[in-house]
Coordinates of C-alpha atoms and ligand atoms in Angstrom, one line a residue:
M1089 CA 177.6 63.6 175.0
F1090 CA 180.2 61.0 175.3
S1091 CA 182.3 61.6 178.4
K1092 CA 185.6 59.6 177.2
I1093 CA 186.8 59.3 173.9
L1094 CA 190.2 57.0 172.4
I1095 CA 191.6 58.6 169.7
A1096 CA 193.1 55.7 167.6
N1097 CA 195.7 58.2 165.6
R1098 CA 199.0 59.6 166.2
G1099 CA 200.4 63.2 164.8
E1100 CA 199.2 66.3 163.9
I1101 CA 195.6 65.2 163.5
A1102 CA 195.9 63.1 166.7
V1103 CA 196.1 66.5 168.5
R1104 CA 193.6 68.3 166.3
I1105 CA 190.6 65.9 167.8
L1106 CA 192.1 65.7 171.2
R1107 CA 191.9 69.8 171.3
A1108 CA 188.0 69.4 170.3
C1109 CA 187.6 66.9 173.3
R1110 CA 189.2 69.1 175.6
E1111 CA 187.1 72.1 174.5
M1112 CA 184.0 70.0 174.9
G1113 CA 185.0 68.8 178.3
I1114 CA 185.3 64.9 177.0
N1115 CA 188.3 63.1 178.6
T1116 CA 190.8 61.7 176.1
V1117 CA 192.7 58.1 176.0
A1118 CA 195.8 57.9 173.6
V1119 CA 197.1 55.1 172.5
Y1120 CA 200.4 54.7 171.0
S1121 CA 203.6 52.8 169.8
E1122 CA 206.6 52.3 171.3
V1123 CA 208.2 54.8 169.3
D1124 CA 205.7 57.2 170.1
R1125 CA 206.2 57.6 173.5
D1126 CA 207.1 60.8 174.1
A1127 CA 204.6 62.0 171.2
L1128 CA 202.7 65.2 171.9
H1129 CA 199.4 63.6 171.6
V1130 CA 200.4 61.5 174.3
S1131 CA 201.4 63.9 176.7
L1132 CA 198.3 66.0 175.6
A1133 CA 195.8 63.1 176.5
D1134 CA 194.3 62.1 180.1
E1135 CA 195.5 58.9 179.6
G1136 CA 197.7 57.0 177.5
Y1137 CA 198.2 53.1 176.5
C1138 CA 201.3 51.9 174.7
I1139 CA 199.9 49.1 171.8
G1140 CA 203.0 47.8 170.3
P1141 CA 205.7 48.0 168.3
P1142 CA 207.1 51.1 165.7
A1143 CA 205.4 49.3 162.8
A1144 CA 201.7 50.7 162.1
A1145 CA 200.5 47.2 161.2
D1146 CA 201.7 46.2 165.0
S1147 CA 200.4 48.9 167.1
Y1148 CA 198.1 51.9 165.2
L1149 CA 196.4 48.9 162.9
N1150 CA 196.0 46.5 165.5
Q1151 CA 192.4 46.4 166.2
S1152 CA 192.1 44.3 169.4
A1153 CA 194.8 45.7 171.1
I1154 CA 192.8 49.6 170.3
L1155 CA 189.5 48.0 171.0
T1156 CA 191.2 46.3 174.8
V1157 CA 192.1 49.7 175.7
A1158 CA 189.0 51.1 174.7
A1159 CA 187.0 48.5 176.9
A1160 CA 189.6 48.5 179.8
A1161 CA 189.7 52.7 180.1
G1162 CA 186.0 52.9 179.1
A1163 CA 185.9 54.9 176.6
E1164 CA 182.1 55.7 174.9
A1165 CA 183.9 56.3 171.4
I1166 CA 186.7 55.9 169.1
H1167 CA 188.0 58.7 166.9
P1168 CA 190.1 56.9 163.6
G1169 CA 191.0 60.4 162.6
Y1170 CA 192.7 59.8 158.7
G1171 CA 194.6 57.4 157.4
L1172 CA 195.1 53.9 159.4
L1173 CA 191.6 52.5 160.5
S1174 CA 189.6 55.6 159.7
E1175 CA 188.2 53.9 156.3
N1176 CA 187.9 50.2 157.8
A1177 CA 184.9 48.6 157.9
E1178 CA 185.9 45.7 159.6
F1179 CA 186.9 48.0 162.8
A1180 CA 183.7 49.9 162.6
D1181 CA 182.0 46.6 163.0
L1182 CA 184.0 45.1 165.8
C1183 CA 183.4 48.9 167.2
R1184 CA 179.8 48.5 167.2
Q1185 CA 180.2 44.8 168.0
C1186 CA 182.2 46.1 171.2
G1187 CA 178.9 48.9 172.0
I1188 CA 181.6 51.7 171.3
A1189 CA 180.6 54.3 169.0
F1190 CA 183.0 54.8 166.2
I1191 CA 183.0 58.2 164.8
G1192 CA 182.5 58.0 161.3
P1193 CA 179.4 56.4 158.9
A1194 CA 178.0 52.9 159.9
P1195 CA 180.2 50.1 158.7
E1196 CA 177.8 49.6 155.7
V1197 CA 178.5 52.9 154.4
I1198 CA 182.1 52.8 154.5
A1199 CA 182.4 49.2 152.7
K1200 CA 180.0 50.8 149.7
M1201 CA 182.3 53.8 149.5
G1202 CA 185.4 52.2 150.2
D1203 CA 185.3 49.7 147.2
K1204 CA 185.8 53.0 144.7
E1205 CA 184.4 50.8 141.7
E1206 CA 181.3 49.6 143.5
A1207 CA 181.1 53.5 144.9
K1208 CA 181.1 54.5 141.0
R1209 CA 178.3 52.3 140.1
T1210 CA 176.2 53.0 143.2
M1211 CA 176.5 57.0 142.1
Q1212 CA 175.8 55.9 138.4
G1213 CA 172.2 54.7 139.9
A1214 CA 171.9 57.9 141.9
C1215 CA 172.6 59.9 138.4
V1216 CA 175.3 61.5 139.5
P1217 CA 178.0 61.7 136.4
V1218 CA 180.7 59.4 137.1
I1219 CA 184.4 59.5 135.0
P1220 CA 183.8 57.3 131.7
G1221 CA 185.6 53.7 132.7
C1222 CA 184.4 50.0 133.2
G1223 CA 183.7 47.6 136.2
L1224 CA 186.5 45.5 138.0
V1225 CA 188.6 43.4 135.0
A1226 CA 189.1 40.1 136.1
D1227 CA 192.8 39.5 134.5
L1228 CA 195.0 41.1 131.7
E1229 CA 193.5 39.6 128.6
E1230 CA 189.8 41.2 130.0
A1231 CA 191.8 44.2 130.5
E1232 CA 192.9 44.6 127.0
I1233 CA 189.5 44.4 125.6
R1234 CA 188.0 47.1 128.0
A1235 CA 191.0 49.3 127.2
L1236 CA 190.5 49.2 123.5
E1237 CA 186.9 50.1 124.4
I1238 CA 187.3 52.9 126.7
G1239 CA 190.4 54.3 124.7
Y1240 CA 193.8 55.7 125.7
P1241 CA 194.9 57.4 127.8
L1242 CA 193.5 55.5 130.6
L1243 CA 194.3 54.9 134.4
V1244 CA 194.4 51.7 136.0
K1245 CA 193.1 51.8 139.4
A1246 CA 192.7 50.1 142.6
R1247 CA 189.3 49.9 143.6
A1248 CA 190.9 49.6 147.5
G1249 CA 193.3 52.3 146.5
G1250 CA 194.1 55.8 148.5
G1251 CA 196.6 58.4 149.4
G1252 CA 197.5 58.2 145.8
R1253 CA 198.8 54.5 145.8
G1254 CA 197.6 51.8 142.9
I1255 CA 196.9 53.9 140.4
R1256 CA 199.1 54.1 137.1
L1257 CA 198.7 55.9 134.0
V1258 CA 198.6 53.7 130.6
K1259 CA 199.5 56.2 127.8
T1260 CA 199.8 53.3 124.8
G1261 CA 198.6 49.8 124.7
G1262 CA 202.1 48.3 125.1
E1263 CA 202.2 50.3 129.0
L1264 CA 198.8 48.2 129.9
K1265 CA 200.7 45.0 130.9
G1266 CA 203.1 46.5 133.4
A1267 CA 200.6 49.0 134.7
F1268 CA 197.9 46.6 135.7
L1269 CA 200.0 44.2 137.1
S1270 CA 202.2 47.2 139.2
A1271 CA 198.7 48.7 140.3
S1272 CA 197.5 45.6 141.4
E1273 CA 200.3 44.1 143.2
E1274 CA 200.6 47.6 145.2
A1275 CA 197.4 47.5 145.9
R1276 CA 197.8 43.9 147.2
S1277 CA 200.6 44.7 149.3
A1278 CA 199.2 48.1 150.8
F1279 CA 195.4 47.5 151.1
G1280 CA 195.1 43.5 150.9
D1281 CA 193.5 43.6 147.9
G1282 CA 194.6 43.3 144.3
G1283 CA 191.1 44.0 142.2
V1284 CA 191.6 47.1 139.5
Y1285 CA 189.3 48.7 137.1
L1286 CA 190.0 51.1 134.6
E1287 CA 189.2 54.7 133.9
K1288 CA 189.5 57.1 131.1
Y1289 CA 192.4 59.6 131.9
L1290 CA 191.2 63.2 132.1
D1291 CA 193.9 65.6 131.2
H1292 CA 193.9 69.6 132.1
V1293 CA 191.3 69.0 134.9
K1294 CA 190.8 70.2 138.6
H1295 CA 190.3 68.0 141.7
I1296 CA 187.7 69.6 143.5
E1297 CA 186.1 68.3 146.6
V1298 CA 182.8 69.0 148.9
Q1299 CA 182.7 68.8 152.1
L1300 CA 179.3 67.2 153.7
L1301 CA 178.0 67.1 157.0
C1302 CA 175.1 64.5 157.6
D1303 CA 173.4 63.5 161.1
N1304 CA 171.1 60.7 161.7
F1305 CA 167.8 63.0 161.5
G1306 CA 168.4 63.2 157.4
N1307 CA 169.7 66.6 157.5
V1308 CA 172.7 67.1 154.8
V1309 CA 174.7 70.5 154.8
C1310 CA 177.1 71.6 152.3
L1311 CA 180.4 73.6 153.4
G1312 CA 181.6 74.3 150.2
E1313 CA 184.4 73.1 148.0
R1314 CA 188.1 72.3 148.4
E1315 CA 190.4 73.1 145.3
C1316 CA 193.1 70.5 145.9
S1317 CA 194.8 70.3 142.1
L1318 CA 197.9 71.1 143.4
Q1319 CA 199.5 67.3 143.9
R1320 CA 202.4 65.6 143.2
K1321 CA 202.2 61.9 142.4
N1322 CA 198.2 62.0 143.1
Q1323 CA 199.0 63.5 146.5
K1324 CA 197.9 66.7 147.5
L1325 CA 200.1 69.4 148.3
L1326 CA 198.4 72.5 148.4
E1327 CA 194.8 73.3 149.2
E1328 CA 192.4 76.4 148.7
S1329 CA 188.6 77.2 149.6
P1330 CA 186.9 78.2 148.0
S1331 CA 188.4 77.2 144.7
P1332 CA 189.2 80.1 142.5
A1333 CA 187.4 78.5 139.3
I1334 CA 184.2 77.7 140.9
C1335 CA 181.7 80.2 140.3
G1336 CA 178.2 80.1 142.3
D1337 CA 176.0 78.3 139.9
M1338 CA 179.2 75.8 139.2
R1339 CA 178.8 75.5 143.2
E1340 CA 175.6 75.1 143.2
R1341 CA 175.2 72.2 140.9
L1342 CA 178.7 70.5 142.9
T1343 CA 176.7 71.0 145.8
E1344 CA 173.1 69.4 144.3
A1345 CA 175.6 66.3 143.0
S1346 CA 177.3 66.0 146.5
V1347 CA 174.1 65.7 148.6
K1348 CA 172.3 63.3 145.8
A1349 CA 176.0 61.2 146.8
A1350 CA 175.6 61.1 150.3
R1351 CA 171.6 60.8 150.1
A1352 CA 172.1 57.5 148.1
V1353 CA 174.1 55.7 150.7
G1354 CA 172.5 56.8 153.7
Y1355 CA 175.7 59.0 154.8
T1356 CA 176.0 60.2 158.7
G1357 CA 178.8 62.1 159.9
A1358 CA 181.7 64.4 157.7
G1359 CA 182.3 63.0 154.8
T1360 CA 184.1 64.4 151.3
V1361 CA 182.8 63.8 147.5
E1362 CA 185.8 64.4 145.4
F1363 CA 184.7 65.2 141.4
L1364 CA 187.2 65.9 138.6
V1365 CA 186.4 69.1 136.9
D1366 CA 187.4 70.0 133.1
G1367 CA 187.7 73.3 131.6
E1368 CA 184.0 73.3 130.2
G1369 CA 182.4 73.0 133.5
A1370 CA 181.9 69.4 133.4
F1371 CA 182.1 67.4 136.6
Y1372 CA 182.4 63.9 136.9
F1373 CA 182.1 62.0 140.3
M1374 CA 185.8 60.5 141.5
E1375 CA 185.1 58.9 145.2
M1376 CA 184.2 59.7 148.6
N1377 CA 186.3 60.2 151.7
T1378 CA 184.1 58.4 154.5
R1379 CA 186.5 60.4 157.4
L1380 CA 187.9 63.9 158.4
Q1381 CA 190.2 64.7 155.6
V1382 CA 193.8 66.2 156.2
E1383 CA 192.7 69.6 154.5
H1384 CA 189.7 70.0 156.1
P1385 CA 190.8 73.5 157.9
V1386 CA 190.6 75.7 155.2
T1387 CA 186.8 74.8 155.4
E1388 CA 186.7 75.5 159.0
M1389 CA 188.2 78.8 158.5
V1390 CA 186.0 79.6 155.6
T1391 CA 182.7 78.4 157.4
G1392 CA 183.7 79.2 160.9
I1393 CA 182.6 75.6 161.2
D1394 CA 184.4 73.2 163.6
I1395 CA 183.9 70.1 161.6
V1396 CA 185.6 68.1 164.3
K1397 CA 183.5 69.0 167.2
W1398 CA 180.5 68.2 164.8
Q1399 CA 181.7 64.6 164.0
I1400 CA 181.7 64.3 167.7
R1401 CA 178.4 65.5 168.3
I1402 CA 176.3 63.8 165.0
A1403 CA 178.1 60.3 166.5
S1404 CA 176.8 60.8 169.9
G1405 CA 173.3 61.3 168.6
L1406 CA 173.0 65.3 168.1
P1407 CA 170.9 67.0 165.3
L1408 CA 172.6 69.5 163.1
D1409 CA 171.6 73.2 164.6
F1410 CA 172.1 74.7 161.7
T1411 CA 171.0 74.6 158.2
Q1412 CA 172.3 75.0 154.7
S1413 CA 171.0 78.4 154.4
D1414 CA 172.9 79.3 157.7
V1415 CA 176.1 78.4 156.0
S1416 CA 178.0 81.5 154.1
L1417 CA 181.5 81.2 153.0
R1418 CA 183.5 84.1 154.1
G1419 CA 187.0 85.1 152.4
H1420 CA 189.8 82.7 151.5
S1421 CA 191.9 80.2 152.7
I1422 CA 195.0 78.1 152.3
E1423 CA 196.7 75.2 152.9
C1424 CA 200.3 74.2 152.9
R1425 CA 201.5 70.7 154.0
I1426 CA 204.4 70.7 155.2
N1427 CA 206.7 67.0 154.6
A1428 CA 209.8 65.7 156.4
E1429 CA 211.3 65.3 153.0
N1430 CA 213.9 66.8 151.0
P1431 CA 213.0 67.9 147.4
A1432 CA 216.4 68.4 146.1
A1433 CA 216.9 64.6 146.6
G1434 CA 213.8 63.2 144.9
F1435 CA 211.3 63.8 147.6
R1436 CA 213.0 61.4 149.9
P1437 CA 211.4 61.1 153.1
G1438 CA 213.4 61.8 156.4
G1439 CA 213.5 61.6 159.9
G1440 CA 215.7 63.4 162.8
R1441 CA 215.4 65.5 165.7
V1442 CA 214.2 69.1 165.5
S1443 CA 216.7 71.4 166.7
L1444 CA 214.9 74.1 166.4
L1445 CA 211.3 75.3 165.8
H1446 CA 209.8 78.5 165.6
V1447 CA 205.8 78.8 164.3
P1448 CA 204.4 81.6 162.5
G1449 CA 201.8 83.4 164.5
G1450 CA 199.5 86.5 164.0
P1451 CA 195.8 87.1 163.0
W1452 CA 194.4 84.0 160.6
V1453 CA 197.6 81.9 160.7
R1454 CA 197.3 78.3 162.2
F1455 CA 199.9 75.6 162.3
D1456 CA 198.5 72.2 162.7
T1457 CA 201.4 69.8 164.2
A1458 CA 202.3 67.4 166.9
L1459 CA 206.4 68.9 166.7
Y1460 CA 207.7 70.5 169.4
Q1461 CA 211.7 71.5 169.9
D1462 CA 213.8 68.8 170.3
Y1463 CA 211.1 65.9 169.0
M1464 CA 212.6 63.1 167.1
V1465 CA 210.5 62.5 164.0
P1466 CA 210.1 58.9 163.8
P1467 CA 210.5 57.1 160.2
Y1468 CA 207.5 54.7 160.3
Y1469 CA 205.1 56.9 159.2
D1470 CA 203.6 59.3 157.0
S1471 CA 206.0 62.0 156.1
M1472 CA 203.6 65.0 156.6
I1473 CA 204.6 66.7 159.6
G1474 CA 202.7 70.2 160.1
K1475 CA 199.7 72.1 158.2
L1476 CA 200.2 75.8 157.8
I1477 CA 196.7 77.4 157.1
V1478 CA 195.7 81.4 156.9
H1479 CA 192.8 82.6 156.1
A1480 CA 191.9 86.5 154.8
G1481 CA 189.6 88.7 153.2
T1482 CA 190.6 87.6 149.5
R1483 CA 192.5 85.0 147.8
Q1484 CA 195.7 87.8 146.7
E1485 CA 195.6 88.6 150.7
A1486 CA 195.6 84.9 152.0
L1487 CA 198.7 84.4 149.2
R1488 CA 200.8 87.2 150.7
K1489 CA 199.8 85.9 154.3
M1490 CA 200.9 82.3 153.7
R1491 CA 203.9 83.6 151.8
A1492 CA 204.8 85.3 154.7
A1493 CA 203.8 82.7 157.0
L1494 CA 205.6 80.3 155.2
C1495 CA 208.7 82.2 155.2
E1496 CA 208.6 82.7 159.0
L1497 CA 208.4 78.8 159.7
T1498 CA 211.2 77.6 160.8
I1499 CA 212.2 74.0 161.2
E1500 CA 215.8 72.7 161.8
G1501 CA 217.3 69.2 162.2
V1502 CA 214.9 67.9 159.9
D1503 CA 214.7 68.0 155.9
C1504 CA 211.3 70.3 154.9
N1505 CA 209.4 71.3 151.9
R1506 CA 208.7 75.0 152.8
D1507 CA 211.0 76.4 150.5
F1508 CA 209.4 74.1 147.4
Q1509 CA 205.4 74.8 149.1
L1510 CA 207.0 79.2 148.5
E1511 CA 208.0 78.5 144.6
L1512 CA 204.6 76.5 144.0
L1513 CA 202.9 79.9 145.8
Q1514 CA 205.1 82.1 143.4
S1515 CA 204.3 80.6 140.1
D1516 CA 202.2 82.1 137.2
A1517 CA 199.8 79.4 137.1
F1518 CA 199.2 79.3 141.1
Q1519 CA 198.7 82.9 141.1
S1520 CA 196.4 82.8 138.2
G1521 CA 194.2 79.9 139.6
N1522 CA 194.3 78.3 136.7
Y1523 CA 196.3 75.2 137.5
T1524 CA 194.8 72.0 136.8
T1525 CA 196.1 68.4 138.4
G1526 CA 199.2 67.8 136.1
F1527 CA 200.7 71.2 137.1
I1528 CA 203.8 70.1 138.8
K1529 CA 204.8 67.3 136.5
S1530 CA 204.1 68.8 133.3
G1531 CA 207.1 71.6 133.6
G1532 CA 205.3 74.3 135.3
L1533 CA 207.3 72.7 138.4
N1534 CA 209.3 69.8 137.7
D1535 CA 209.9 67.6 140.8
Ligands
LIG2430 P1 193.0 63.7 151.8 O1 192.0 63.4 151.0 O2 192.3 63.5 153.2 O3 194.1 64.6 151.6 P2 195.0 61.9 151.5 O4 195.0 60.5 150.6 O5 196.3 62.6 151.5 O6 193.7 62.3 152.0 O7 195.6 60.5 152.7 C1 195.5 61.1 154.1 C2 196.2 60.1 154.5 O8 195.7 58.6 154.9 C3 197.9 60.0 154.2 O9 198.6 60.0 155.3 C4 197.5 58.3 153.4 O10 198.9 57.9 153.0 C5 196.4 58.0 154.3 N1 195.3 57.2 153.3 C6 194.5 57.2 152.7 N2 193.9 56.3 152.2 C7 194.3 55.5 152.4 C8 194.1 54.1 152.8 N3 193.0 53.6 151.8 N4 194.3 53.0 153.4 C9 195.6 53.5 154.0 N5 195.9 55.0 154.1 C10 195.3 55.6 153.3
LIG2431 P1 193.2 58.2 146.2 O1 192.1 57.2 146.9 O2 194.7 57.9 146.2 O3 192.7 59.6 146.4 P2 191.7 58.8 143.5 O4 191.1 58.5 142.9 O5 191.2 60.3 144.4 O6 192.6 58.4 144.5 O7 192.8 59.8 142.9 C1 193.8 60.7 143.3 C2 194.1 62.0 142.1 O8 194.6 61.1 141.0 C3 193.3 62.9 141.6 O9 193.1 63.9 142.7 C4 193.9 63.2 140.3 O10 194.7 64.5 140.1 C5 194.3 61.9 140.1 N1 193.6 61.0 138.9 C6 192.3 60.4 139.5 N2 191.5 59.7 138.6 C7 191.6 60.5 137.7 C8 191.2 60.0 136.0 N3 190.3 59.4 135.8 N4 191.7 61.1 135.3 C9 192.5 62.1 135.5 N5 193.5 61.9 136.7 C10 193.0 61.1 137.7
LIG2432 MG1 191.1 60.8 146.6

């Protein structure tokens, strides 16, 4: 087992990983930007090093600075968290060259799955159903021809996209040009790659994803599914496990397809296969996230398995010590993402000083955050400042527990979406479980 790990991230996920390391008796190295000197992840780590100015591009994405710190501090492994460098194949490869373990799959696997268009082709080859569409389109002319073949409505999607970026809906031919250019441009500036492909737009579908753990000895275990259909602008807001819409037979079919997907690329570590599922029970592979996901806690709650600890154990070469038949899903878990944003002002993100913080407690209530009283939320990073997670015997009970916990959560000094989350919980669509990805904009709740 590793004796020292560097955490190449910040915020709640850096804290989450630090806690796992501490429990495992592993020393920790934090890296931070100039504005994060007083961040919680820095004070919880055994050592901390400043790696540059506030902008992530100059600090948390500065590969050579991070590797220099890792080497100097004697870290044997790097945990990238989510976002930032977590799906950067070049960085994973650099780690390998430096003799430092990257806690995630091999760089070749990240590259293959990180190109969403290539990933779809690979999955087709492995007989996993994919969303109908076409391969990379070279220019607008080709896009027009392919669009006619696919039919409207469709999506222009960036092959390098992530976090809901680089996706544009095209309802009619007249909108294609603008969508093609803006998706491509957004992807070029966000990911340095403007390549796009087209995909049939599926309406009234659910986003269902399957969590996997794969060790280096060919063992693949599935930890059930997560329902992530509550989204705003293609970004998840609230997640639950199990999905209220997935029955035992469907779960088996999704599991089988996910295991096939992982085996087809020789996947190792924790990974998530994302699907869209329609009202008839047909499902389509959308993408695979080759990293820890934001919403991993709901899976931890229903399985009792610590996903971060297993990521670390697998990267250090340990085999999974349980099999599929040992995994049982107990009860129901819900997560609400708490974002520093103002729903009344178009969800404008904002920072500020936390003048009052009260975190709900009680049995089976978990709040993953890097906030503390008087903490200054900097404006430079992702607006997610916390995740409220509850677990209960039934969905109804989990819902009531979440409502109570949200009501108790108090964050003053910084705008946040707590009341919007309460509204979502109380909506008929959410209560019934029959909600789909278009719910928020389709008038169920207007943003
Ligand atoms: P999850 O599926 O884990 O919920 P999200 O899509 O919400 O993931 O993204 C998690 C975090 O990572 C967000 O902060 C998002 O902005 C960021 N992110 C996701 N994909 C990328 C990417 N390709 N490049 C940069 N950041 C990304
Ligand atoms: P990202 O890499 O940004 O997470 P995804 O490909 O996973 O992008 O898509 C993000 C979200 O966009 C999905 O969860 C879903 O709500 C919506 N979406 C993506 N592809 C389609 C599609 N073909 N039809 C309808 N909705 C889609
Ligand atoms: Mg996705």
